[in-house]
Tab-separated table of C-alpha atoms in Angstrom:
chain	number	residue	atom	x	y	z
A	14	ALA	CA	9.951	-37.702	20.365
A	15	LEU	CA	9.372	-34.125	21.286
A	16	VAL	CA	6.358	-32.877	19.744
A	17	TYR	CA	5.266	-29.085	19.320
A	18	GLY	CA	2.088	-27.919	17.603
A	19	ARG	CA	0.983	-27.703	13.873
A	20	GLU	CA	3.818	-30.341	12.823
A	21	ILE	CA	1.539	-33.051	14.152
A	22	LEU	CA	-1.186	-32.405	11.807
A	23	PRO	CA	-1.023	-34.314	8.546
A	24	ILE	CA	-0.738	-31.331	6.070
A	25	ARG	CA	0.216	-33.479	2.951
A	26	PRO	CA	-0.029	-37.519	2.467
A	27	GLN	CA	3.625	-37.705	2.778
A	28	HIS	CA	3.441	-35.755	6.061
A	29	SER	CA	1.133	-38.578	7.355
A	30	ILE	CA	3.641	-41.174	6.301
A	31	LEU	CA	6.343	-39.313	8.568
A	32	LEU	CA	4.147	-39.261	11.415
A	33	ARG	CA	3.270	-42.870	11.508
A	34	PRO	CA	6.120	-43.893	13.605
A	35	LEU	CA	5.297	-41.894	16.636
A	36	ALA	CA	2.677	-44.657	17.325
A	37	ALA	CA	5.351	-47.000	18.345
A	38	TYR	CA	7.450	-44.634	20.628
A	39	SER	CA	7.587	-45.396	23.960
A	40	ARG	CA	7.712	-41.427	25.214
A	41	VAL	CA	6.181	-38.670	23.248
A	42	VAL	CA	6.875	-35.319	25.028
A	43	SER	CA	4.236	-32.534	24.135
A	44	ILE	CA	4.509	-28.797	24.723
A	45	SER	CA	1.028	-28.136	25.485
A	46	ASP	CA	-2.307	-29.783	26.246
A	47	ALA	CA	-3.367	-28.379	23.037
A	48	THR	CA	-0.905	-30.491	21.352
A	49	THR	CA	-1.596	-33.529	23.600
A	50	VAL	CA	-5.479	-33.822	22.990
A	51	ARG	CA	-4.232	-34.149	19.206
A	52	LEU	CA	-2.223	-36.911	19.527
A	53	PRO	CA	-4.677	-39.856	19.752
A	54	GLY	CA	-5.289	-38.807	16.196
A	55	ILE	CA	-2.416	-39.773	14.775
A	56	GLY	CA	-2.056	-43.082	16.655
A	57	VAL	CA	-0.061	-42.203	19.818
A	58	LYS	CA	-0.744	-43.980	22.778
A	59	ALA	CA	-2.121	-42.052	25.808
A	60	ALA	CA	0.121	-43.867	28.100
A	61	ALA	CA	3.349	-42.759	26.031
A	62	VAL	CA	2.590	-39.207	26.485
A	63	ARG	CA	4.039	-36.544	28.791
A	64	THR	CA	2.952	-32.924	28.575
A	65	VAL	CA	5.703	-30.517	29.716
A	66	HIS	CA	4.935	-26.746	29.622
A	67	PRO	CA	7.992	-24.441	29.014
A	68	ASP	CA	8.570	-21.499	31.370
A	69	ILE	CA	10.515	-18.696	32.143
A	70	ALA	CA	12.737	-18.225	35.203
A	71	SER	CA	11.629	-14.432	35.898
A	72	PRO	CA	8.848	-12.257	34.123
A	73	ASN	CA	11.161	-9.134	34.389
A	74	LEU	CA	14.532	-10.024	32.782
A	75	LEU	CA	14.633	-6.529	31.066
A	76	PRO	CA	13.678	-3.019	32.697
A	77	ALA	CA	10.277	-1.804	32.119
A	78	SER	CA	9.539	0.408	28.812
A	79	PRO	CA	10.372	4.253	29.764
A	80	ALA	CA	7.346	5.996	31.021
A	81	ARG	CA	4.518	7.094	28.655
A	82	ASP	CA	3.355	10.558	28.944
A	83	ASP	CA	-0.583	10.700	29.695
A	84	GLN	CA	-1.237	12.270	26.154
A	85	SER	CA	0.447	9.509	24.260
A	86	GLY	CA	-1.066	6.241	22.860
A	87	LEU	CA	0.167	3.070	23.238
A	88	ARG	CA	3.049	1.365	21.457
A	89	ILE	CA	2.069	-2.124	20.745
A	90	VAL	CA	4.259	-4.914	19.253
A	91	MET	CA	3.425	-8.086	17.473
A	92	LEU	CA	5.995	-10.977	16.495
A	93	SER	CA	4.693	-13.390	14.322
A	94	ARG	CA	5.499	-15.138	10.880
A	95	LEU	CA	3.339	-13.527	8.319
A	96	SER	CA	2.573	-16.821	6.335
A	97	GLU	CA	-0.359	-18.591	8.248
A	98	ARG	CA	-3.788	-17.169	8.695
A	99	TYR	CA	-4.235	-18.700	12.001
A	100	LYS	CA	-1.627	-16.177	13.171
A	101	ASN	CA	-4.462	-13.482	13.152
A	102	VAL	CA	-3.060	-10.216	12.535
A	103	ASP	CA	-6.581	-9.502	11.088
A	104	VAL	CA	-8.043	-9.159	14.441
A	105	VAL	CA	-5.133	-6.623	15.681
A	106	LEU	CA	-5.902	-4.571	12.401
A	107	ALA	CA	-9.810	-4.895	12.874
A	108	ALA	CA	-9.282	-3.382	16.674
A	109	LEU	CA	-6.856	-0.739	15.631
A	110	SER	CA	-9.347	0.360	12.964
A	111	LEU	CA	-12.241	0.508	15.647
A	112	LEU	CA	-9.696	2.692	17.364
A	113	ARG	CA	-8.530	4.726	14.960
A	114	GLU	CA	-10.449	8.021	15.716
A	115	THR	CA	-8.862	7.790	19.551
A	116	ASN	CA	-5.448	8.262	20.565
A	117	VAL	CA	-5.545	4.846	22.434
A	118	VAL	CA	-2.850	3.364	20.240
A	119	SER	CA	-0.058	5.593	18.718
A	120	ARG	CA	2.280	2.867	17.408
A	121	CYS	CA	1.848	-0.843	16.332
A	122	LEU	CA	4.728	-2.780	14.961
A	123	ILE	CA	4.082	-6.269	13.558
A	124	VAL	CA	7.364	-7.995	13.309
A	125	GLY	CA	8.006	-10.770	11.092
A	126	GLY	CA	8.257	-11.661	7.386
A	127	GLY	CA	6.165	-14.087	5.048
A	128	ASP	CA	4.168	-14.247	1.923
A	129	ALA	CA	1.248	-12.603	3.391
A	130	ARG	CA	3.185	-9.402	4.225
A	131	ALA	CA	2.114	-7.462	0.892
A	132	ARG	CA	-1.310	-8.424	1.635
A	133	TYR	CA	-1.359	-7.450	5.206
A	134	GLN	CA	0.375	-4.048	4.148
A	135	ALA	CA	-2.506	-3.580	1.551
A	136	GLU	CA	-5.120	-4.289	4.412
A	137	VAL	CA	-3.236	-1.609	6.619
A	138	GLU	CA	-3.672	0.841	3.712
A	139	ARG	CA	-7.308	0.136	2.923
A	140	LEU	CA	-8.320	0.636	6.775
A	141	GLY	CA	-6.175	4.082	6.606
A	142	LEU	CA	-3.920	2.647	9.547
A	143	GLN	CA	-0.556	3.652	7.798
A	144	ASP	CA	0.027	6.272	10.045
A	145	ARG	CA	0.442	4.050	13.069
A	146	VAL	CA	0.956	0.439	11.758
A	147	GLU	CA	4.165	-0.674	10.578
A	148	LEU	CA	5.168	-4.002	8.969
A	149	THR	CA	9.015	-4.170	9.621
A	150	GLY	CA	9.719	-7.615	8.265
A	151	PRO	CA	11.982	-10.145	9.855
A	152	LEU	CA	14.367	-8.652	12.262
A	153	PRO	CA	17.566	-9.706	14.314
A	154	ASP	CA	16.722	-10.901	17.979
A	155	ALA	CA	18.837	-7.486	19.320
A	156	GLU	CA	16.620	-5.527	17.319
A	157	VAL	CA	13.363	-7.205	18.334
A	158	THR	CA	14.636	-6.877	22.120
A	159	GLN	CA	15.095	-3.267	21.654
A	160	ILE	CA	11.402	-2.830	19.971
A	161	PHE	CA	10.082	-4.864	23.105
A	162	HIS	CA	11.777	-2.792	25.352
A	163	SER	CA	10.352	0.366	23.648
A	164	CYS	CA	6.654	-0.857	23.502
A	165	ASP	CA	4.049	-0.765	26.202
A	166	VAL	CA	1.975	-3.695	25.174
A	167	GLY	CA	2.672	-7.230	23.470
A	168	VAL	CA	-0.336	-8.984	21.419
A	169	PHE	CA	-0.433	-12.321	20.418
A	170	PRO	CA	-3.720	-13.205	18.918
A	171	SER	CA	-3.406	-16.425	17.310
A	172	ARG	CA	-6.567	-18.552	16.824
A	173	ASP	CA	-7.067	-22.237	16.616
A	174	SER	CA	-8.060	-23.052	13.038
A	175	THR	CA	-8.387	-26.863	12.034
A	176	ALA	CA	-9.677	-25.367	8.574
A	177	GLU	CA	-6.410	-23.326	8.102
A	178	LEU	CA	-4.456	-26.612	9.499
A	179	GLY	CA	-2.778	-24.282	12.171
A	180	PHE	CA	-2.785	-23.901	16.011
A	181	GLU	CA	-0.214	-22.582	18.740
A	182	GLY	CA	1.936	-25.302	20.198
A	183	PHE	CA	2.448	-23.186	22.981
A	184	GLY	CA	3.257	-19.485	22.245
A	185	LEU	CA	6.955	-18.863	23.572
A	186	VAL	CA	6.649	-15.494	22.349
A	187	VAL	CA	4.033	-14.737	24.913
A	188	HIS	CA	6.799	-15.163	27.724
A	189	GLU	CA	9.344	-13.321	25.661
A	190	MET	CA	7.184	-10.364	25.843
A	191	ALA	CA	6.594	-10.952	29.473
A	192	ALA	CA	10.233	-11.199	30.065
A	193	ALA	CA	10.580	-7.745	28.650
A	194	ALA	CA	8.101	-6.475	31.200
A	195	LEU	CA	5.335	-5.820	29.117
A	196	PRO	CA	1.473	-7.041	29.699
A	197	VAL	CA	0.349	-9.327	26.928
A	198	LEU	CA	-3.088	-9.551	25.161
A	199	VAL	CA	-3.358	-13.351	24.278
A	200	GLY	CA	-5.677	-15.016	21.848
A	201	ASP	CA	-7.582	-17.565	24.178
A	202	ALA	CA	-7.230	-20.597	22.160
A	203	ALA	CA	-4.794	-23.748	21.688
A	204	GLY	CA	-1.556	-23.453	23.390
A	205	ALA	CA	-1.450	-19.665	23.651
A	206	ARG	CA	-3.910	-19.687	26.548
A	207	GLU	CA	-1.695	-22.116	28.309
A	208	ALA	CA	1.299	-19.904	27.942
A	209	ALA	CA	-0.674	-16.906	29.281
A	210	ARG	CA	-0.278	-16.286	33.073
A	211	PRO	CA	-2.503	-14.202	35.636
A	212	GLY	CA	-0.907	-10.961	36.795
A	213	TRP	CA	0.705	-10.186	33.133
A	214	SER	CA	-1.677	-11.410	30.532
A	215	LEU	CA	-5.035	-11.253	29.624
A	216	THR	CA	-6.745	-13.807	27.198
A	217	LEU	CA	-9.140	-12.556	24.762
A	218	ASP	CA	-11.522	-14.060	22.117
A	219	PRO	CA	-9.431	-14.332	19.152
A	220	SER	CA	-12.282	-13.495	16.810
A	221	ASP	CA	-13.608	-10.570	18.810
A	222	ALA	CA	-12.225	-7.484	17.237
A	223	TYR	CA	-14.276	-5.388	19.727
A	224	ALA	CA	-12.991	-6.970	22.626
A	225	TRP	CA	-9.472	-6.344	21.727
A	226	ALA	CA	-9.945	-2.560	21.004
A	227	SER	CA	-11.797	-2.629	24.554
A	228	ALA	CA	-8.780	-4.161	26.332
A	229	LEU	CA	-6.617	-1.818	24.658
A	230	LYS	CA	-8.237	1.109	25.792
A	231	ALA	CA	-8.614	0.001	29.241
A	232	LEU	CA	-4.789	-0.690	29.320
A	233	HIS	CA	-4.339	2.723	27.943
A	234	ASP	CA	-6.800	4.562	30.447
């Protein structure tokens, strides 16, 4: 069996029943240490588990973004489902609110769909960020690639939240952004921290909007 992330959480009674057979498997392959440490909680024997981290062959599969002039703000991008709170769009919006009176960020594209999209759009308007934040909805892969290529920084702010029954199994989007030659700011939680690599990523407290605002300003400067 291959296990990824929040799919191993017994969200509903029916889910618990479906997870029980994992205890009898001779081999369970986990995508991250963050997933592995949760497996004994659903009866998986430690001796049966092997952790295999995904990786990419090269962090520069696409050319770097067009040069940004000294007077322009950063163009940042987040790619995420907008249906689970642990994806933590909130900390990005809070950081942008702290930077609202500066030119640090000129554009933030939040790509993805989900039933919380309308709520996030309302929050963007409440914070007065509608001139620089766009929730694009879901887009085809080719358009996402173009957006990555046109931006300066990727953000992946997910938090580890048992209360919300959510955590990142790994954070493949971190590597997709790196493959587009973007530096990536990553929430220091669960499997996302395992996806981050020194040199092109920086891990940050996913609950500290000031830290995210400071990191964006440092990259801008």
